[in-house]
Short mmCIF file of C-alpha atoms in Angstrom, two decimals:
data_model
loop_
_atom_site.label_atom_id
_atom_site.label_comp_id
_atom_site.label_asym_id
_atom_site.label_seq_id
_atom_site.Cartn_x
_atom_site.Cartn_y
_atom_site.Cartn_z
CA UNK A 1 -58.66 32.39 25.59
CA UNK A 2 -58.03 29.29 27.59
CA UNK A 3 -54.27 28.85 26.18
CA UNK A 4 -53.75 32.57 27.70
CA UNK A 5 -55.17 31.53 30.81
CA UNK A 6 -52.85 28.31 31.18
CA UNK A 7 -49.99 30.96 31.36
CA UNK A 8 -50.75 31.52 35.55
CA UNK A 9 -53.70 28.70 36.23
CA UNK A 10 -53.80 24.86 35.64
CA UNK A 11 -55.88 23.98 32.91
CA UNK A 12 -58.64 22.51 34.30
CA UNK A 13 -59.00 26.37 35.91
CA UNK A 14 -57.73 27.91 32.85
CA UNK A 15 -60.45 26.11 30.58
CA UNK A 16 -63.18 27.21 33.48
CA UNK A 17 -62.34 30.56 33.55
CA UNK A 18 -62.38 31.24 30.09
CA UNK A 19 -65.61 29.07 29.39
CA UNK A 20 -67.38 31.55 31.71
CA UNK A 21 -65.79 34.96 30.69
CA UNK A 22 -67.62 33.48 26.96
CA UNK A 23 -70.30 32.87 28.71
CA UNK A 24 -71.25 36.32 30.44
CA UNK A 25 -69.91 38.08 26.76
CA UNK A 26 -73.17 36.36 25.17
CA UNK A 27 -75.83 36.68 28.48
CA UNK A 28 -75.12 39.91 29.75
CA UNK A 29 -75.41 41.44 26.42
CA UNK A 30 -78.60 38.85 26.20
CA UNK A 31 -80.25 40.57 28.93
CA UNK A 32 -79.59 44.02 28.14
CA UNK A 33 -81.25 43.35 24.55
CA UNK A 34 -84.45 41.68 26.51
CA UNK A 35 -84.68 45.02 28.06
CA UNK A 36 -84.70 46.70 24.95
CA UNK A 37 -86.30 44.51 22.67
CA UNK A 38 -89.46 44.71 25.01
CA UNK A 39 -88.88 48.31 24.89
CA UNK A 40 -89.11 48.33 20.82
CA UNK A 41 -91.92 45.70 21.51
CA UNK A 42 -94.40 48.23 22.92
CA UNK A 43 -93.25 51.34 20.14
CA UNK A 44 -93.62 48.85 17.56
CA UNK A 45 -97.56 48.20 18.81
CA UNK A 46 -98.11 52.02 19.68
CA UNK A 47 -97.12 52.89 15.84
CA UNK A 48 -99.05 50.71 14.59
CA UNK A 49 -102.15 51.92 16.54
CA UNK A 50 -101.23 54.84 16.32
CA UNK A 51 -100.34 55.87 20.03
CA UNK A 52 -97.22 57.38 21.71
CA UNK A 53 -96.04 54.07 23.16
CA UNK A 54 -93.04 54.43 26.54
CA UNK A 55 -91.92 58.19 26.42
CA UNK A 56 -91.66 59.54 29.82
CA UNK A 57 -88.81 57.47 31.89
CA UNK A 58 -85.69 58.50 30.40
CA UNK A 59 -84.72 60.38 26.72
CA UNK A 60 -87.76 58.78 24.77
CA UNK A 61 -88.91 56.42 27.44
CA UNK A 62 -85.55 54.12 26.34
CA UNK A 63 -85.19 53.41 30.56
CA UNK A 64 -89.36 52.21 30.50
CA UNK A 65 -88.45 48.55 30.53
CA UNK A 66 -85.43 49.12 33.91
CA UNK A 67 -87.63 50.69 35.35
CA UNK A 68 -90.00 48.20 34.86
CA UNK A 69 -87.35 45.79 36.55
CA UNK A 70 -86.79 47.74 39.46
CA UNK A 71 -90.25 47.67 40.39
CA UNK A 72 -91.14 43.85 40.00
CA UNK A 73 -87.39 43.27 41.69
CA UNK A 74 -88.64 45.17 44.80
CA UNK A 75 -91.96 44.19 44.89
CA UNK A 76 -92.80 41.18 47.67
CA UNK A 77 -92.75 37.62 46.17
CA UNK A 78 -96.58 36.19 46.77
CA UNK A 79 -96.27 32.21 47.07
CA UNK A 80 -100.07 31.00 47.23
CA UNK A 81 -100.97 29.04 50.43
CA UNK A 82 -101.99 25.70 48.39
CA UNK A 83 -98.85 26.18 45.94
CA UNK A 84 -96.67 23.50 45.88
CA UNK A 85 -93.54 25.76 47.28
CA UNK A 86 -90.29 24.11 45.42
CA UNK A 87 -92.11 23.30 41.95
CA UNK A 88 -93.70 27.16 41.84
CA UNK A 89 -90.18 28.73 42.83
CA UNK A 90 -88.29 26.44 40.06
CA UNK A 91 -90.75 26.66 37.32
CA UNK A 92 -89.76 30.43 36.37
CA UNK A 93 -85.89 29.16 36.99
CA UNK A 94 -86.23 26.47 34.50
CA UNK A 95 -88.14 28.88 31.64
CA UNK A 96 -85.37 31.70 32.03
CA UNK A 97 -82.29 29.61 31.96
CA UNK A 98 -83.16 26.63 29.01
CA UNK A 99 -83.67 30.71 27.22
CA UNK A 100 -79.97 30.78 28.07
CA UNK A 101 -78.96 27.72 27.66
CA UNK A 102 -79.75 27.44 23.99
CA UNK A 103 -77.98 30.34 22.75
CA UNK A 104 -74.52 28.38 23.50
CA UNK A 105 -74.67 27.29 19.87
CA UNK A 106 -75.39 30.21 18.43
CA UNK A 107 -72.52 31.27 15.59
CA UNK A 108 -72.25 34.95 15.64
CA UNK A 109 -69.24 34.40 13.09
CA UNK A 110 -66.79 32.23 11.17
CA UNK A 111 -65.49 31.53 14.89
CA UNK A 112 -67.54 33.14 17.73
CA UNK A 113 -69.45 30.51 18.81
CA UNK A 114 -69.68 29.59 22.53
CA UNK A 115 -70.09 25.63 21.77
CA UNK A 116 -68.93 25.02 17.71
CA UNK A 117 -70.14 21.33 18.48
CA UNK A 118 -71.44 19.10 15.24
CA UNK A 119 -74.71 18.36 16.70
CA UNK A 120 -75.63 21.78 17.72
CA UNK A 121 -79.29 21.78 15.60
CA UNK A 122 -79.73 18.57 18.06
CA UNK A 123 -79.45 20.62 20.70
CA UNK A 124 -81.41 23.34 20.18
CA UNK A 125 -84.15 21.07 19.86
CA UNK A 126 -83.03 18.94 22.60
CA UNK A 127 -83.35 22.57 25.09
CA UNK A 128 -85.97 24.20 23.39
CA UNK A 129 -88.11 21.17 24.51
CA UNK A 130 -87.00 20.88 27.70
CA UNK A 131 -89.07 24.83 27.80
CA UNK A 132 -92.40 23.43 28.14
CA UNK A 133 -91.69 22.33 31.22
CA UNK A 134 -91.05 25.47 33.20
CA UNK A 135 -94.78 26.29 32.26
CA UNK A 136 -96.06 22.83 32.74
CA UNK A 137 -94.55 23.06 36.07
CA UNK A 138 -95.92 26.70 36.86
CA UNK A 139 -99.08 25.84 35.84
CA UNK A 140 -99.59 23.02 37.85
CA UNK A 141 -97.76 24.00 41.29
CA UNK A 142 -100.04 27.46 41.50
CA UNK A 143 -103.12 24.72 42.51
CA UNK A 144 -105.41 27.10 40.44
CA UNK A 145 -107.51 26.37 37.69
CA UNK A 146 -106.46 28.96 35.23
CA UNK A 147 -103.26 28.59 35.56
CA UNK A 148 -103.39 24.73 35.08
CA UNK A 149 -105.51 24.95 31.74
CA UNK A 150 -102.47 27.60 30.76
CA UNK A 151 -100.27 24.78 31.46
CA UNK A 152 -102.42 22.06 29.14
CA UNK A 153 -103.09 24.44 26.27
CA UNK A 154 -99.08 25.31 26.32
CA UNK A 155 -98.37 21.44 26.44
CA UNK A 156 -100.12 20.29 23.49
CA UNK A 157 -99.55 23.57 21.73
CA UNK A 158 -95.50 23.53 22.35
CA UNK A 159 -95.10 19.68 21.24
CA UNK A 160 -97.54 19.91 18.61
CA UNK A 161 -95.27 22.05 16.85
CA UNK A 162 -91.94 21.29 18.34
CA UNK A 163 -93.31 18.13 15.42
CA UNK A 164 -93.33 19.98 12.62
CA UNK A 165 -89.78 21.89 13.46
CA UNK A 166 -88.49 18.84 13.91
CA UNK A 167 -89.26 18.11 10.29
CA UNK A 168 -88.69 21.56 8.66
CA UNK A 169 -85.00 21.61 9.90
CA UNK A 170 -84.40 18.33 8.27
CA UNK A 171 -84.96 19.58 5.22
CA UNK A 172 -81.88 21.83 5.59
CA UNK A 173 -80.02 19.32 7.59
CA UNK A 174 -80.42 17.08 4.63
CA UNK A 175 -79.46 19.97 2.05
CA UNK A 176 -76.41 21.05 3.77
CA UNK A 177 -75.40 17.54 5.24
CA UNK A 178 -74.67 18.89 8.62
CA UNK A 179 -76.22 19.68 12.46
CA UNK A 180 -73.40 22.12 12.61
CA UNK A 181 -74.56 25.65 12.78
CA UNK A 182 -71.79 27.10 11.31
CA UNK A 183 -71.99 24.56 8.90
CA UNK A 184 -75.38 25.32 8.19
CA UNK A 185 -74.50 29.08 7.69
CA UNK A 186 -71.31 28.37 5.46
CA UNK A 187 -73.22 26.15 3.07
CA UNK A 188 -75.57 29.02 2.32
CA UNK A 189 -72.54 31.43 0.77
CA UNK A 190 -73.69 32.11 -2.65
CA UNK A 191 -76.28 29.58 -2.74
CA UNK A 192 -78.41 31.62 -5.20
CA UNK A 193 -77.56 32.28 -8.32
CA UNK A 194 -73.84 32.39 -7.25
CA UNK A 195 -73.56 35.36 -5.19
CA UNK A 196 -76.78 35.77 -3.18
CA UNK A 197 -76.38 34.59 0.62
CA UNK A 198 -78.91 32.30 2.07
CA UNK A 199 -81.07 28.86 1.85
CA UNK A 200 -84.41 31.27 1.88
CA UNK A 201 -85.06 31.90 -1.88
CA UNK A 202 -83.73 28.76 -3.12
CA UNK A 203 -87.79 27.29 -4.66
CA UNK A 204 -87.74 23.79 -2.41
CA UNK A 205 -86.81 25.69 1.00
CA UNK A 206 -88.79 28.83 0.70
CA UNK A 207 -91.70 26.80 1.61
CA UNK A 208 -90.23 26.01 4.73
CA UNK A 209 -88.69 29.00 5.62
CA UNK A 210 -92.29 30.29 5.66
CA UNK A 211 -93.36 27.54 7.92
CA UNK A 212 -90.29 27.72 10.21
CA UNK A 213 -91.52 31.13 10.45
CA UNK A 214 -94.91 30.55 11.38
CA UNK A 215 -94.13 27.76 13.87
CA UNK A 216 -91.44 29.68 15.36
CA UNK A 217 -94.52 31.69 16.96
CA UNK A 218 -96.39 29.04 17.88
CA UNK A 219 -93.87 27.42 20.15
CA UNK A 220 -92.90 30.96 21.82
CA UNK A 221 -96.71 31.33 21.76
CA UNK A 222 -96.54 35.06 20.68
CA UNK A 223 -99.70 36.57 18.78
CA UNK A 224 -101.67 35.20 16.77
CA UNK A 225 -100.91 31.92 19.04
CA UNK A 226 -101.05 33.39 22.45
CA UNK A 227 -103.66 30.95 23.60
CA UNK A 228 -101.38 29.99 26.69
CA UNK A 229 -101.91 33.76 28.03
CA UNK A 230 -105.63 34.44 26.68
CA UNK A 231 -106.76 36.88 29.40
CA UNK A 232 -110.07 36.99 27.75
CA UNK A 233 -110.02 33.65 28.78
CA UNK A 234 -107.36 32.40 31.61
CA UNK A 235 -107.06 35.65 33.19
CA UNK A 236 -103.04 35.77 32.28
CA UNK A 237 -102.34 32.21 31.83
CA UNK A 238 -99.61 30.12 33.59
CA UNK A 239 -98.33 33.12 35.70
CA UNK A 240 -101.31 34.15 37.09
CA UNK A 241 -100.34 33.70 40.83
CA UNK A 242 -96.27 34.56 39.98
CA UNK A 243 -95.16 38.33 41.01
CA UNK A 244 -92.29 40.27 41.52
CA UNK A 245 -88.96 38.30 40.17
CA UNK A 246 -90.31 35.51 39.75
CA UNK A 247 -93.07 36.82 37.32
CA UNK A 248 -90.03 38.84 35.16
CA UNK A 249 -88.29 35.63 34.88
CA UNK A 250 -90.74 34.16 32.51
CA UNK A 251 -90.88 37.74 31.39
CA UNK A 252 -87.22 37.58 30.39
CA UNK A 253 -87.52 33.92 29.37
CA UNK A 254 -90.12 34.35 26.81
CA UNK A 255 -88.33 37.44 24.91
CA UNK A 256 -85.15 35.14 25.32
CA UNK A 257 -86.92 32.98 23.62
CA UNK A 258 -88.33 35.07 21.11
CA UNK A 259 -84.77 36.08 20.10
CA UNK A 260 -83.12 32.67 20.07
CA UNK A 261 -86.09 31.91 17.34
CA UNK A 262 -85.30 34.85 15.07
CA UNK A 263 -81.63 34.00 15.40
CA UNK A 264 -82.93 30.62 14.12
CA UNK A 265 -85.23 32.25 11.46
CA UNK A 266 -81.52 33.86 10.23
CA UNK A 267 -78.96 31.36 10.73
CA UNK A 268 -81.00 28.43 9.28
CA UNK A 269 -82.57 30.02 6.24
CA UNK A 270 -81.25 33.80 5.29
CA UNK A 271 -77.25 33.41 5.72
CA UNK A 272 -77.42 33.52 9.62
CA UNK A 273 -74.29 35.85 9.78
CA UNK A 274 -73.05 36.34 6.09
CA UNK A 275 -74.00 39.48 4.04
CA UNK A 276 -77.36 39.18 1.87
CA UNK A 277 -74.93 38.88 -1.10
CA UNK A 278 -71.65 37.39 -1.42
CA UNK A 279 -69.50 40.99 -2.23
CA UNK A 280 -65.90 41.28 -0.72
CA UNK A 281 -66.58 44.51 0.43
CA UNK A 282 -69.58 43.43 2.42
CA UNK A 283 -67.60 41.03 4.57
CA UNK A 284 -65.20 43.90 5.98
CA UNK A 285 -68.48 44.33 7.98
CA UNK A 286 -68.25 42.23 11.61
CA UNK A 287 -70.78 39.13 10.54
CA UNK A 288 -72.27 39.98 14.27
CA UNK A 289 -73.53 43.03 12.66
CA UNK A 290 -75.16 41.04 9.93
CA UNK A 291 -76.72 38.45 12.35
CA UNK A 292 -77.81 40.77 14.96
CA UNK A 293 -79.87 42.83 11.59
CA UNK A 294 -81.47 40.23 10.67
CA UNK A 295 -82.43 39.29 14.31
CA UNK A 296 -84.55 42.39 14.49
CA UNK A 297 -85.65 42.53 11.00
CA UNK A 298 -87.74 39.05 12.26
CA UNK A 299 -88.42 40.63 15.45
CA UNK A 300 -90.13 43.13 13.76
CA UNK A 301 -92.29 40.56 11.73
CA UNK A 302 -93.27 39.30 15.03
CA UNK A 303 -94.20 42.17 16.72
CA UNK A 304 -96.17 43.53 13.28
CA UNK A 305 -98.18 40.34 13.22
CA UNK A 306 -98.62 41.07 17.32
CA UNK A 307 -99.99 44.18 16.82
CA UNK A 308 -102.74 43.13 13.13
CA UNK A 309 -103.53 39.23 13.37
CA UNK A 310 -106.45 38.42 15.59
CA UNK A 311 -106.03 35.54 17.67
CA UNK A 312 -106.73 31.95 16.86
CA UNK A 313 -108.96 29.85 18.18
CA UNK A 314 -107.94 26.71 20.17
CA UNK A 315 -109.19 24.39 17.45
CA UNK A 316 -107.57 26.29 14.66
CA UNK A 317 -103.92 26.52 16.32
CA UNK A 318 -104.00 22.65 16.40
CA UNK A 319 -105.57 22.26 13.27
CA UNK A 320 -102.82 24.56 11.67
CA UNK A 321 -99.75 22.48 13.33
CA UNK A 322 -101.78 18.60 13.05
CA UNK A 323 -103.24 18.85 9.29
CA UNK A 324 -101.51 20.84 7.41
CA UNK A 325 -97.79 21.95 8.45
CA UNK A 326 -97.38 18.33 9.79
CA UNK A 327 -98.16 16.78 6.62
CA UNK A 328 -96.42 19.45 4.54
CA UNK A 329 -92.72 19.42 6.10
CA UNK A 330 -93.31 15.51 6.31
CA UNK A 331 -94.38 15.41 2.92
CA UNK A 332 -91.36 18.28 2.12
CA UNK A 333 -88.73 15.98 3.82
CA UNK A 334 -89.51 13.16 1.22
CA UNK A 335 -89.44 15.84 -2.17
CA UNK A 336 -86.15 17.48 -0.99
CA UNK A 337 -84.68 14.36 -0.05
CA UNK A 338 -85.49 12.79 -3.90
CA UNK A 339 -84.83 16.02 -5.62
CA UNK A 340 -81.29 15.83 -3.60
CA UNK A 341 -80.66 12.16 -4.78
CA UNK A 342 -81.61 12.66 -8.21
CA UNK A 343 -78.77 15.79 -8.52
CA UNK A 344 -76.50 15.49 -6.26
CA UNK A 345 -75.70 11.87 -5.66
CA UNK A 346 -77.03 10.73 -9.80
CA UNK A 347 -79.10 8.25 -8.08
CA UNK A 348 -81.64 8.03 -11.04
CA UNK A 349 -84.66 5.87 -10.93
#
């Protein structure tokens, strides 16, 4: 797109232009799936307990989550008197656009990538951590008590497992020899038994596929790990004072988030945008079709274990991400690592 633009702009301009016309083709869309996503959130719970769910605004209540923007967007933004002003307005800034941010590496095919850059695993993690800080920073400027234990509990509980992804993804770093996404996704083409399409069922990765999983929860804090938004407990958690936009920035942040970690769940372990099995035919299908399936096949696993796991205690969510998925993907690292050696490079003891 830029080498069109050079025809009538400088490149500098041309290169600009074209870097944000990518951009808005991946956020706009972004936003308009939050919308619905939250929509298919709340049918999703309703099934399951067997209630109606949105139905009334619009043709099976499909407009519920607009209109639920139009109202926060004209409601009156309420800054507490003891806030600290600039920290409480930037907080929800930071959470929505490190959401944004981190889809830039994203492959949603062979080529359609925003940033096809080699150490694009390195930064995902490098953005994802930067999250915490939006509701550090929330938590704290409100000056109110619940809000600020929100804001400890979603410390320890984000880099306590930000850990153990850290060591999961090496695993298929060191399998496919790459931080390149794409990379990633192309070494996974008929990595089963010759024609079957991702990392997932091979017997050494499975493991960690299941713990990606499970930590991929944790560090959105959705349900069973929604200890940062207990309202049994903290009221509602780090937003408690936040309303109107503000409030439906962390809104939109945390589903952004929820779907850059099911795009993760895909792309690192189930064949990210290639077909479940390596068939000719299947490719003839747009591999953004393929991605953006397997997207809400995992964001139906979350919402399922939403709407049936009860929720941990404190104790147990650190206990879960400190003894035992630490040691495992630690301990996994080392056993891949060997087993790769031994096969692969004939390095026998």
């Amino acid at each position: 797109m830029t080498s069109w633009f050079t025809g009538f702009l400088p490149y500098g301009w041309a290169w600009f232009v074209a870097t944000l016309i990518d951009i808005l083709v991946i956020a706009l869309p972004l936003m308009l799936a939050v919308a619905m996503i939250i929509y298919a959130d709340r049918k999703i719970w309703a099934a399951m307990a067997l209630r109606r769910g949105p139905n009334v605004v619009g043709p099976f209540g499909l407009l519920q989550s607009f209109a639920d923007g139009l109202k926060v967007f004209l409601q009156e933004t309420i800054i507490p008197s003891a806030a600290n002003r600039g920290l409480f307005l930037i907080a929800p800034i930071i959470t929505f656009t490190v959401a944004l941010a981190a889809w830039a590496v994203i492959p949603f095919g062979p080529r359609a990538v925003l940033a096809n850059v080699n150490v694009g695993l390195l930064y995902l993690l490098a953005v994802s951590s930067i999250g915490v800080y939006g509701v550090i920073l929330s938590g704290w400027a409100s000056n109110s008590k619940y809000p600020f234990y929100s804001a400890i509990r979603a410390a320890a509980q984000m880099v306590s497992y930000e850990v153990s992804i850290g060591f999961i993804v090496i695993s298929v770093v060191l399998w496919t020899g790459s931080f390149n996404l794409n990379a990633i996704v192309t070494g996974q083409r008929g990595h089963i038994l010759g024609f079957i399409n991702a990392y997932g069922f091979n017997p050494l990765l499975f493991p960690m596929a299941v713990m990606f999983l499970i930590s991929s929860m944790a560090e959105t804090a959705r349900a069973p790990f929604d200890l940062t938004e207990a309202e049994s407990e903290i009221v509602a958690g780090y937003q408690t004072e936040y309303s109107s936009m503000s409030f439906a920035l962390f809104w939109l942040g945390e589903y952004g988030n929820v779907l850059l970690m099911c795009a993760l769940n895909a792309t690192l372990f189930w064949g990210g945008w290639l077909p479940p099995i390596d068939l000719p035919i299947l490719y003839a299908v747009p591999g953004i079709i393929w991605l953006f399936g397997k997207i809400l096949f995992f964001f139906f696993v979350f919402s399922w274990v939403k709407a049936t796991v009860p929720r941990y205690r404190y104790d147990q969510l650190m206990r879960l991400g400190w003894k035992v998925f630490l040691p495992l993907s630690l301990f996994w690292v080392f056993l891949v690592s060997g087993y790769l050696m031994v096969t692969r490079y004939g390095m026998h003891p």
